[in-house]
Coordinates of C-alpha atoms in Angstrom, one line a residue:
Chain A
M1 CA 0.0 -0.2 -0.1
L2 CA 1.0 3.3 -0.3
R3 CA 1.9 3.9 3.3
G4 CA 3.2 7.5 2.9
L5 CA -0.2 8.8 2.2
Y6 CA -1.0 8.5 6.4
T7 CA 2.6 10.2 6.6
A8 CA 1.7 13.4 4.7
A9 CA -1.8 13.1 6.6
S10 CA 0.1 13.2 10.0
G11 CA 2.3 15.6 8.8
M12 CA -0.6 18.1 8.2
I13 CA -2.3 17.2 11.4
A14 CA 1.5 18.4 13.4
E15 CA 1.2 21.4 11.2
Q16 CA -1.8 22.5 12.6
R17 CA -0.7 22.3 15.9
R18 CA 2.2 23.8 15.4
H19 CA 0.0 26.6 13.8
D20 CA -2.6 26.5 16.6
T21 CA 0.2 27.2 19.1
I22 CA 2.0 30.4 16.9
T23 CA -1.6 31.8 16.5
N24 CA -2.2 31.5 20.8
N25 CA 1.6 33.1 21.0
I26 CA 0.4 36.1 18.6
A27 CA -3.2 36.2 20.7
N28 CA -1.1 37.0 24.4
I29 CA 1.1 39.5 22.2
N30 CA 0.0 42.0 25.1
S31 CA -0.4 40.0 28.1
P32 CA 1.6 40.3 30.9
G33 CA 4.3 38.2 31.6
F34 CA 3.4 35.6 28.7
K35 CA 5.7 33.2 27.9
Q36 CA 6.3 32.2 24.1
G37 CA 4.6 28.6 23.4
N38 CA 6.6 26.4 21.2
A39 CA 5.3 22.8 19.5
L40 CA 8.3 20.6 19.2
M41 CA 7.5 17.7 16.8
R42 CA 8.6 14.3 17.3
S43 CA 8.3 11.5 14.2
F44 CA 6.9 8.1 14.6
P45 CA 8.7 5.5 16.0
E46 CA 11.4 4.3 13.4
M47 CA 10.7 0.7 11.5
L48 CA 13.0 -1.5 9.6
I49 CA 11.6 -2.1 6.3
S50 CA 12.9 -5.5 4.5
T51 CA 11.7 -7.1 1.2
I52 CA 9.8 -10.7 1.2
R53 CA 11.3 -13.1 -1.2
G54 CA 8.2 -15.1 -2.6
G55 CA 9.1 -18.7 -3.5
Q56 CA 13.0 -18.6 -2.2
G57 CA 12.5 -19.5 1.4
A58 CA 11.9 -17.5 4.4
S59 CA 14.7 -15.0 4.3
T60 CA 14.3 -11.5 3.9
A61 CA 16.8 -8.9 3.0
P62 CA 16.4 -5.7 4.9
L63 CA 16.3 -2.3 2.8
G64 CA 16.7 0.0 5.9
K65 CA 15.2 2.4 8.2
L66 CA 11.8 4.5 7.8
N67 CA 10.1 6.7 10.0
T68 CA 6.1 7.1 8.8
G69 CA 4.9 10.0 10.7
V70 CA 5.1 13.5 12.5
F71 CA 3.1 14.2 16.1
S72 CA 3.4 17.3 18.3
E73 CA 5.3 16.0 21.0
E74 CA 5.1 19.0 23.2
N75 CA 4.2 22.7 23.7
I76 CA 7.6 24.4 25.4
S77 CA 7.8 27.9 27.0
L78 CA 10.2 29.7 26.7
H79 CA 11.1 31.6 29.6
T80 CA 13.4 34.1 28.4
Q81 CA 13.0 37.9 30.3
G82 CA 10.1 39.9 28.7
D83 CA 10.8 43.7 28.0
L84 CA 9.1 45.8 31.3
Q85 CA 6.8 48.6 31.2
E86 CA 6.4 51.2 33.3
T87 CA 2.8 51.7 34.2
Q88 CA 2.9 53.9 37.8
N89 CA 0.6 52.0 39.6
P90 CA 2.0 50.7 42.8
F91 CA 0.1 47.5 42.4
D92 CA 1.6 46.7 39.5
F93 CA 4.8 44.3 39.8
A94 CA 8.0 42.6 37.4
L95 CA 10.1 40.0 38.1
V96 CA 13.9 40.2 36.5
S97 CA 15.8 37.2 37.4
N98 CA 18.8 35.8 35.6
I99 CA 19.4 32.9 38.9
Q100 CA 22.3 31.1 38.4
V101 CA 23.3 27.6 39.2
P102 CA 26.8 26.8 40.5
G103 CA 29.1 25.5 37.2
A104 CA 26.4 26.1 34.8
T105 CA 26.6 29.2 32.1
F106 CA 23.2 29.1 30.8
N107 CA 23.0 30.6 26.8
A108 CA 20.3 33.4 26.0
N109 CA 17.5 30.5 25.6
G110 CA 18.1 29.6 29.4
V111 CA 19.7 26.4 28.6
Y112 CA 23.1 24.8 29.6
V113 CA 24.6 22.0 27.8
N114 CA 27.8 19.9 29.9
A115 CA 30.8 18.0 27.9
N116 CA 28.4 15.0 28.8
G117 CA 25.5 16.2 26.7
E118 CA 23.3 16.8 29.8
R119 CA 21.0 19.8 29.9
T120 CA 20.5 21.8 32.8
Y121 CA 17.7 24.5 32.4
Q122 CA 18.1 27.8 34.2
P123 CA 15.4 28.2 37.3
Q124 CA 12.7 30.5 37.2
A125 CA 11.6 33.1 39.7
L126 CA 7.7 33.5 40.1
F127 CA 4.9 35.2 42.1
T128 CA 3.0 32.9 44.3
V129 CA -0.6 32.8 44.0
L130 CA -3.6 30.8 45.4
N131 CA -6.7 29.4 43.5
S132 CA -10.1 29.4 44.7
N133 CA -9.3 25.4 45.8
G134 CA -6.7 26.8 48.4
E135 CA -4.0 25.2 46.5
Q136 CA -0.6 27.0 45.4
R137 CA -0.2 28.2 41.6
Y138 CA 2.9 30.7 40.0
S139 CA 2.1 33.3 38.0
L140 CA 4.3 35.8 36.1
N141 CA 1.8 38.3 36.1
G142 CA 2.2 40.8 38.6
K143 CA -0.8 43.1 37.8
F144 CA -2.4 43.3 41.4
S145 CA -5.4 44.9 43.1
V146 CA -7.0 44.4 46.7
D147 CA -10.1 43.0 47.0
T148 CA -12.9 44.1 49.9
A149 CA -11.5 42.4 52.9
G150 CA -8.0 44.6 51.9
Q151 CA -6.3 41.5 50.8
L152 CA -3.7 41.6 47.7
V153 CA -5.3 39.2 44.9
N154 CA -4.8 39.0 40.9
A155 CA -7.0 40.1 37.7
N156 CA -9.2 37.0 38.7
G157 CA -9.5 37.5 42.4
E158 CA -6.8 35.3 43.7
Q159 CA -4.9 35.9 46.8
V160 CA -1.1 36.6 46.1
V161 CA 1.3 34.5 49.0
G162 CA 3.1 36.4 51.4
R163 CA 6.5 35.3 53.4
D164 CA 4.6 33.1 56.1
G165 CA 2.7 31.3 53.3
Q166 CA -0.9 33.2 54.0
P167 CA -2.7 35.5 52.2
I168 CA -0.9 38.9 52.1
R169 CA -4.0 41.3 53.9
L170 CA -2.7 45.2 53.7
V171 CA -4.2 45.8 57.1
D172 CA -2.3 47.4 60.1
A173 CA -1.9 45.7 63.5
A174 CA -4.6 48.3 64.4
G175 CA -6.8 47.3 61.5
Q176 CA -6.7 50.0 59.4
P177 CA -5.9 49.7 55.8
I178 CA -2.2 50.5 54.6
R179 CA -2.9 52.9 51.8
T180 CA 0.7 53.9 50.7
F181 CA 3.7 51.2 50.6
K182 CA 6.8 51.1 48.8
V183 CA 8.0 47.3 47.5
T184 CA 11.8 46.8 47.8
D185 CA 13.9 44.4 45.3
K186 CA 13.7 41.9 47.7
G187 CA 10.2 42.2 47.7
E188 CA 9.6 43.5 51.3
F189 CA 6.7 46.0 51.5
M190 CA 7.7 49.3 53.3
D191 CA 6.0 52.6 54.4
S192 CA 6.9 55.9 53.4
S193 CA 9.8 56.7 55.8
G194 CA 11.5 53.0 54.6
K195 CA 10.0 50.9 57.8
P196 CA 9.2 47.4 57.2
L197 CA 5.2 47.4 57.5
I198 CA 3.8 44.6 60.0
N199 CA 0.4 43.3 59.5
G200 CA -2.4 41.8 61.5
A201 CA -0.4 39.0 62.4
G202 CA 2.6 41.3 63.7
Q203 CA 4.5 39.7 60.7
P204 CA 6.3 42.3 57.8
I205 CA 4.9 41.9 54.8
G206 CA 7.0 40.5 51.4
L207 CA 5.8 38.9 48.7
M208 CA 6.9 34.6 48.0
I209 CA 9.2 34.9 45.2
S210 CA 9.1 31.1 44.1
R211 CA 12.5 29.9 42.1
A212 CA 10.8 27.4 39.8
E213 CA 14.0 24.1 39.2
N214 CA 13.2 23.5 36.3
P215 CA 10.6 25.6 34.4
N216 CA 9.7 23.0 31.6
L217 CA 7.9 21.3 34.5
L218 CA 5.6 24.1 34.8
L219 CA 2.2 23.5 33.5
R220 CA 0.1 26.7 31.9
E221 CA -3.1 26.2 33.0
G222 CA -4.5 29.7 31.8
D223 CA -5.1 32.5 33.3
G224 CA -1.8 33.6 33.4
L225 CA -1.3 30.4 36.1
Y226 CA 1.4 27.9 36.3
R227 CA 0.9 24.8 38.1
I228 CA 3.3 21.9 39.2
N229 CA 2.0 18.2 38.8
P230 CA 1.9 16.4 41.8
G231 CA 5.6 14.5 42.5
D232 CA 7.8 17.5 41.2
E233 CA 6.7 19.9 44.0
A234 CA 9.6 19.7 45.7
T235 CA 11.7 21.4 42.8
V236 CA 9.9 24.5 43.1
T237 CA 11.2 26.3 46.4
Q238 CA 11.1 30.2 47.4
V239 CA 13.7 32.1 46.7
A240 CA 16.9 31.9 48.3
A241 CA 19.0 35.0 49.8
G242 CA 21.3 34.5 47.0
D243 CA 19.3 34.5 43.8
Q244 CA 19.2 36.9 41.8
V245 CA 15.5 37.6 41.2
E246 CA 14.5 41.5 41.5
V247 CA 10.9 43.0 42.4
R248 CA 10.0 45.9 40.7
Q249 CA 7.0 48.3 42.3
G250 CA 5.4 49.9 39.3
F251 CA 6.2 48.4 36.3
V252 CA 5.1 45.0 34.5
E253 CA 6.4 42.1 32.6
R254 CA 5.4 42.2 28.6
S255 CA 4.6 38.8 26.8
N256 CA 7.6 37.9 25.7
V257 CA 6.3 36.9 22.4
D258 CA 8.9 38.1 18.9
S259 CA 5.5 39.2 16.4
A260 CA 7.8 39.2 13.6
Q261 CA 8.9 35.9 14.3
S262 CA 5.7 34.9 15.3
M263 CA 4.7 35.8 11.5
V264 CA 7.5 34.2 10.1
D265 CA 6.6 30.9 11.7
M266 CA 2.7 30.7 10.4
M267 CA 3.7 31.3 7.1
S268 CA 6.3 28.3 7.7
A269 CA 3.6 26.7 9.2
L270 CA 1.0 27.1 6.8
R271 CA 3.5 26.5 3.8
A272 CA 4.6 22.6 5.0
Y273 CA 0.6 22.3 5.8
E274 CA 0.3 23.3 2.3
A275 CA 3.0 20.9 1.6
N276 CA 1.8 17.8 3.2
Q277 CA -1.3 18.5 1.5
K278 CA -0.2 18.3 -2.4
V279 CA 1.5 15.3 -1.2
I280 CA -1.8 13.6 -0.7
Q281 CA -2.6 14.6 -3.9
F282 CA -0.1 13.3 -5.9
Y283 CA -0.2 10.0 -4.2
D284 CA -4.3 10.4 -4.9
K285 CA -3.4 10.7 -7.9
S286 CA -1.1 7.6 -8.2
M287 CA -4.0 5.8 -6.9
D288 CA -6.2 7.2 -9.3
K289 CA -3.9 5.7 -11.9
A290 CA -4.1 2.6 -10.3
A291 CA -7.4 2.5 -10.4
N292 CA -8.8 4.1 -13.5
E293 CA -5.8 3.3 -16.0
V294 CA -3.7 0.7 -15.2
G295 CA -4.7 -2.0 -17.6
R296 CA -7.4 -0.5 -19.5
V297 CA -7.8 -1.7 -22.8
Chain B
M1 CA -9.6 21.4 13.7
N2 CA -10.7 25.4 13.8
N3 CA -8.0 25.9 17.1
S4 CA -6.4 28.7 14.9
M5 CA -9.5 30.8 14.0
I6 CA -11.5 30.1 17.5
N7 CA -8.1 31.6 19.2
S8 CA -8.0 34.9 16.8
S9 CA -11.1 35.6 16.7
V10 CA -11.6 35.5 21.2
S11 CA -8.9 37.8 21.1
M12 CA -10.2 40.2 18.5
H13 CA -12.7 40.2 20.4
S14 CA -11.0 42.2 23.6
L15 CA -8.8 43.9 21.8
Q16 CA -11.8 45.7 19.9
Q17 CA -12.8 46.3 24.3
K18 CA -9.3 47.6 24.8
L19 CA -9.8 50.0 22.0
D20 CA -13.0 51.0 22.9
I21 CA -11.6 52.1 26.4
L22 CA -8.4 53.8 24.7
S23 CA -11.0 55.7 22.4
N24 CA -13.5 56.5 25.5
N25 CA -10.4 58.1 27.4
I26 CA -9.4 60.1 23.8
A27 CA -13.0 61.5 23.8
N28 CA -12.2 62.9 27.9
V29 CA -9.2 64.3 27.2
N30 CA -10.7 67.8 27.6
T31 CA -13.7 66.5 30.6
N32 CA -12.9 68.4 33.7
G33 CA -11.3 65.7 36.4
F34 CA -11.5 62.6 34.2
K35 CA -9.7 59.6 35.5
K36 CA -8.4 57.6 32.8
K37 CA -8.8 53.7 32.7
D38 CA -6.5 51.0 32.2
A39 CA -7.0 47.7 31.1
S40 CA -4.7 44.6 31.0
F41 CA -4.8 40.9 29.1
E42 CA -4.6 37.9 30.2
D43 CA -4.3 34.2 28.3
V44 CA -7.5 32.5 28.2
L45 CA -8.2 28.7 30.2
T46 CA -6.1 26.3 28.5
N47 CA -6.3 22.2 28.0
V48 CA -4.3 20.1 27.7
K49 CA -4.4 17.0 25.3
G50 CA -3.6 14.0 27.4
Q51 CA -0.8 11.6 25.9
P52 CA -1.1 8.0 27.0
E53 CA 2.7 6.7 28.9
G54 CA 4.1 5.4 25.8
F55 CA 4.7 9.2 24.8
R56 CA 7.9 9.7 28.0
Q57 CA 10.8 9.4 25.6
Q58 CA 14.5 10.3 25.9
G59 CA 14.8 14.3 25.3
R60 CA 11.0 14.8 25.8
M61 CA 11.5 17.8 28.5
S62 CA 7.8 19.0 29.9
P63 CA 5.7 16.7 31.5
L64 CA 2.9 14.5 29.0
G65 CA 0.4 16.6 27.7
F66 CA 0.2 18.4 25.1
N67 CA -0.9 22.2 26.1
Q68 CA -3.3 24.1 24.2
G69 CA -3.8 27.8 24.6
W70 CA -7.3 29.2 23.3
G71 CA -6.3 33.3 23.0
S72 CA -6.4 36.3 25.5
R73 CA -9.2 38.3 26.7
L74 CA -9.2 41.5 28.7
V75 CA -9.3 41.6 32.5
Q76 CA -9.1 44.2 35.1
I77 CA -10.6 47.2 33.8
T78 CA -8.9 49.7 36.7
T79 CA -9.1 53.6 36.8
N80 CA -5.9 55.4 37.4
L81 CA -6.2 57.9 39.5
S82 CA -3.2 59.7 39.2
Q83 CA -3.4 63.6 39.4
G84 CA -4.4 65.6 36.6
P85 CA -3.2 68.8 35.7
I86 CA -4.6 71.8 37.8
Q87 CA -5.8 75.0 35.6
T88 CA -6.1 78.1 36.7
T89 CA -10.7 79.4 35.8
S90 CA -10.8 82.2 38.6
N91 CA -14.3 81.4 39.3
P92 CA -15.1 81.3 42.9
T93 CA -17.3 78.2 41.9
D94 CA -14.6 75.7 40.3
F95 CA -12.5 73.9 43.1
A96 CA -9.5 71.3 42.4
I97 CA -8.2 68.6 44.7
Q98 CA -4.7 68.2 44.9
G99 CA -4.1 64.6 46.6
D100 CA -6.1 60.8 46.7
G101 CA -9.3 63.1 47.4
L102 CA -13.5 62.9 46.4
F103 CA -16.2 65.7 46.6
E104 CA -19.1 64.2 48.4
V105 CA -22.4 64.6 45.5
A106 CA -26.0 63.5 45.9
V107 CA -27.6 62.1 43.4
S108 CA -31.0 63.4 43.4
N109 CA -33.8 60.9 41.7
V110 CA -37.2 59.6 41.9
D111 CA -38.6 56.5 43.3
A112 CA -41.5 54.2 41.8
N113 CA -44.2 56.7 44.5
G114 CA -42.8 60.0 42.9
N115 CA -40.8 60.5 46.6
P116 CA -36.9 62.3 45.8
T117 CA -34.3 60.2 46.8
F118 CA -30.7 60.5 47.0
Q119 CA -27.8 57.8 46.4
T120 CA -24.3 58.9 47.4
A121 CA -21.8 59.5 44.7
W122 CA -18.5 60.7 44.5
T123 CA -16.3 62.9 42.2
R124 CA -13.2 65.0 41.1
N125 CA -15.1 67.7 39.2
G126 CA -15.1 70.3 41.4
A127 CA -16.7 72.6 38.6
F128 CA -19.9 73.7 40.6
N129 CA -22.6 76.3 40.8
L130 CA -25.0 78.5 42.6
S131 CA -28.2 77.4 42.6
P132 CA -31.0 79.3 43.7
D133 CA -33.4 77.5 46.3
A134 CA -37.1 78.4 47.4
N135 CA -35.8 80.7 49.7
G136 CA -33.9 83.5 47.4
D137 CA -30.2 81.5 48.7
T138 CA -28.1 79.8 46.8
V139 CA -26.9 76.3 47.3
L140 CA -23.8 74.7 46.4
T141 CA -24.7 72.2 43.5
T142 CA -22.9 70.6 40.7
K143 CA -23.5 71.0 37.2
D144 CA -26.0 68.7 36.8
G145 CA -27.4 69.2 39.8
Y146 CA -26.8 67.1 42.5
F147 CA -26.2 68.9 45.6
V148 CA -22.2 69.2 46.9
S149 CA -21.9 67.5 50.5
G150 CA -20.2 69.5 53.2
V151 CA -19.6 68.8 57.1
D152 CA -20.6 70.5 59.6
E153 CA -18.8 71.7 62.9
N154 CA -19.1 68.4 65.1
G155 CA -18.2 66.6 61.8
D156 CA -21.8 65.4 60.3
T157 CA -22.2 65.6 56.9
V158 CA -24.7 68.1 56.2
R159 CA -26.4 68.1 52.6
P160 CA -26.9 70.7 50.7
I161 CA -24.5 73.9 51.7
V162 CA -26.7 76.7 51.5
I163 CA -24.6 80.4 50.8
P164 CA -27.2 83.2 51.9
K165 CA -27.7 85.6 49.3
G166 CA -25.8 88.7 48.8
Y167 CA -22.6 86.6 50.6
R168 CA -19.7 85.3 48.7
P169 CA -17.7 81.9 49.7
V170 CA -14.2 81.7 50.2
V171 CA -13.0 78.3 50.2
D172 CA -9.6 77.5 52.6
Q173 CA -7.4 74.4 51.2
N174 CA -9.0 72.2 53.9
G175 CA -12.5 72.7 52.5
A176 CA -13.8 75.1 55.1
I177 CA -16.1 77.6 53.8
K178 CA -16.8 81.3 55.2
A179 CA -19.1 83.7 53.2
Y180 CA -18.2 87.5 53.4
N181 CA -21.0 90.1 53.1
E182 CA -20.5 92.0 49.8
Q183 CA -22.8 95.1 50.8
D184 CA -20.5 95.3 53.9
P185 CA -16.9 94.2 53.6
T186 CA -16.9 94.9 57.5
E187 CA -19.1 92.2 58.3
A188 CA -17.3 89.6 60.4
P189 CA -17.2 86.3 57.2
M190 CA -20.1 83.8 58.6
N191 CA -18.5 80.0 59.1
L192 CA -20.7 78.1 56.7
G193 CA -18.9 74.5 57.8
S194 CA -16.4 72.4 55.1
I195 CA -17.3 71.2 52.2
K196 CA -17.4 66.9 52.6
L197 CA -13.0 65.5 51.1
V198 CA -13.0 61.9 50.8
R199 CA -9.9 60.2 50.8
V200 CA -9.5 57.4 48.9
V201 CA -8.0 54.8 50.4
R202 CA -9.3 51.7 48.0
P203 CA -9.8 52.9 44.5
Q204 CA -9.6 49.1 42.6
L205 CA -12.9 49.2 44.5
L206 CA -14.5 52.1 43.4
R207 CA -17.5 51.5 40.8
D208 CA -17.7 54.0 37.6
M209 CA -21.5 55.1 37.1
G210 CA -21.1 57.8 34.4
D211 CA -21.5 61.3 33.8
N212 CA -17.9 61.2 36.3
L213 CA -19.0 59.6 39.4
Y214 CA -18.2 56.5 41.4
T215 CA -19.7 54.4 44.2
M216 CA -19.8 51.8 46.1
P217 CA -19.6 47.9 44.6
A218 CA -23.1 46.6 45.5
G219 CA -22.9 44.8 48.4
I220 CA -20.4 46.6 50.1
T221 CA -20.6 47.0 54.6
P222 CA -20.4 50.1 56.0
A223 CA -17.6 49.0 57.8
E224 CA -15.8 47.8 54.7
Q225 CA -16.9 51.3 53.3
A226 CA -15.1 52.7 55.6
N227 CA -11.9 51.3 54.0
V228 CA -12.3 52.2 50.5
L229 CA -13.2 55.5 51.5
Q230 CA -12.5 58.2 54.8
T231 CA -13.7 61.7 55.7
V232 CA -10.5 63.6 55.5
N233 CA -12.1 67.1 56.8
G234 CA -10.3 67.9 60.1
A235 CA -7.8 66.6 62.2
A236 CA -7.7 63.4 60.0
N237 CA -6.4 65.6 56.9
N238 CA -2.9 65.5 58.2
G239 CA 0.8 63.9 57.4
T240 CA 2.8 63.2 54.1
D241 CA 0.0 63.3 51.8
R242 CA -2.5 65.3 52.8
V243 CA -5.9 66.4 50.6
S244 CA -5.9 69.8 49.6
L245 CA -8.8 72.1 48.1
M246 CA -7.7 74.9 45.6
Q247 CA -10.3 77.6 44.5
G248 CA -10.5 78.9 41.5
Y249 CA -9.1 76.0 40.2
L250 CA -10.1 73.4 37.8
E251 CA -9.1 70.0 37.4
Q252 CA -7.7 68.3 33.6
S253 CA -8.5 65.2 32.2
N254 CA -5.4 62.9 33.1
V255 CA -5.6 61.6 30.3
N256 CA -2.1 61.9 28.2
L257 CA -2.6 61.7 24.5
S258 CA 0.5 60.2 23.4
D259 CA 0.2 57.5 26.0
E260 CA -2.9 56.0 24.5
M261 CA -2.1 56.9 21.0
T262 CA 0.5 54.5 21.8
D263 CA -1.6 52.2 23.4
L264 CA -3.8 52.3 20.0
V265 CA -0.8 51.3 17.6
T266 CA 0.3 48.9 20.2
V267 CA -3.3 47.6 19.7
Q268 CA -3.7 48.1 15.9
R269 CA -0.8 45.7 15.5
A270 CA -2.3 43.5 17.9
L271 CA -5.6 43.3 15.7
Q272 CA -3.8 43.1 12.5
L273 CA -1.7 39.7 13.5
N274 CA -4.3 38.2 14.7
S275 CA -6.4 38.8 11.3
R276 CA -3.5 37.2 9.7
A277 CA -3.7 34.1 11.7
I278 CA -7.4 34.1 10.2
T279 CA -7.0 34.1 7.0
S280 CA -3.8 32.1 7.5
S281 CA -6.5 29.5 9.6
D282 CA -8.8 30.1 6.8
Q283 CA -6.1 28.9 4.0
M284 CA -5.2 25.9 6.1
M285 CA -9.2 24.9 6.0
N286 CA -9.3 25.6 2.5
M287 CA -6.8 22.8 1.2
A288 CA -8.5 20.3 3.8
N289 CA -11.3 21.0 1.5
N290 CA -9.4 20.4 -1.5
L291 CA -8.0 17.6 -0.6
R292 CA -9.6 15.8 -3.2
A293 CA -9.6 18.7 -6.1

């Protein structure tokens, strides 16, 4: 049979997935903290093909290896730093991180490959929020607000977690709302005279910045949130004192989607889809010949 | 199949909303006391196409499953309460606020039985009028005719603020009103209380009701309300971030045209990119349809 027909069909499906991913990147070109996704493809498992010599015993002669298709394997986020945009809103925060790992020098994409070919990914810093079920989620979108109870929340009303693991409440020990604050580059809340602000429980208020050891293990959940699979939770910790992480108040991190690159990728996905479609049409023509012309008198 | 198309159409819809907000800001570039609106985007819920254990191959970087996004949506429309530029008008009934303050006004309405009702609202627009009342005196109202609230010496809210006939109101920076007799300059000025000023503690919670007025969100308790706005007349108005009133000045809109135009260009280009994505996915569907030409 014409096994290439199905190979070309799988190519069309895979290019469609790639196109969808690029469209989603373009759609989120203005979403703060969004990280560009990249659909990676993998070929179907290799198989060995061989000739069958009919009538001369069972011996076969190998012809070679063949992959019979391609599929979209995974959608990897590119965790490079987005541009900072000044908003002058004291409730907007951006993270600037360049966490180093001893013995690794990361390239521009945040990967280090050692002499044995082992890869190390650059750890990333994220804000920590609690979703409506009280589970921890991680986010790079630092556009926050306050709710009627004085809690620091994100755009969906999910509470922002403080250093002590509790939601941050901008209410002082006397129960009065905290109106003005300055946030240091370590995420500590200060009053206008530079003294740390104390919450109702007597603790200094500060943002909990999480460090994801391998950002590829973070799963995008939508609404600007990431989660981590059960079993991988140990890879997310609070940032350590020496980590290069800075909180910038009054800024947001723009999406790191490159519009020109996305446009080129989209066109190439479209043309690759078209090429696969043409291959299917050629197979169809071959079958047309086999069915209608071979054996015509 | 047409994920790309859904993706871009969802996003174009939210970009259109952003465009509406930008044009509203630009339209109010000359509205006294107008505060611009900001909006931001967020990615829409993502779904994960499940993959069986066999997909865990050598070289794979992420956990099992193929992540798929569904575009972006508009979230968090907030009012930017930053100070607008102050313009002199020399009109004694024009007031400008410096600092995080608002005027309180009573929006009059009629209930089902035809009785007058008042709803408290707040505004930054200090272009007031003196309107004549039934006794021949004048009362301080907004341009729409709503009463401006005042505070008496006990700190209680009074409404309306009555300026007796033949008197000229002079308001100091704390909002205290003194009325001078226009016929007899030697007469001691009359104390008429103060114009009520409230400080905005939680600007994120104020709701816009149009006509440059703000209200409280629905279902808020009085205790929570006190955490959103605080009356600042008197002793509370001290410290570093005081709220002060300027008579004879008006606050202009805080819309900055160059910021809005920059945003407009970004949104326009994002719209174009998304419409190109729709064209592209349309071409793909066309190819799939024409597989058997």
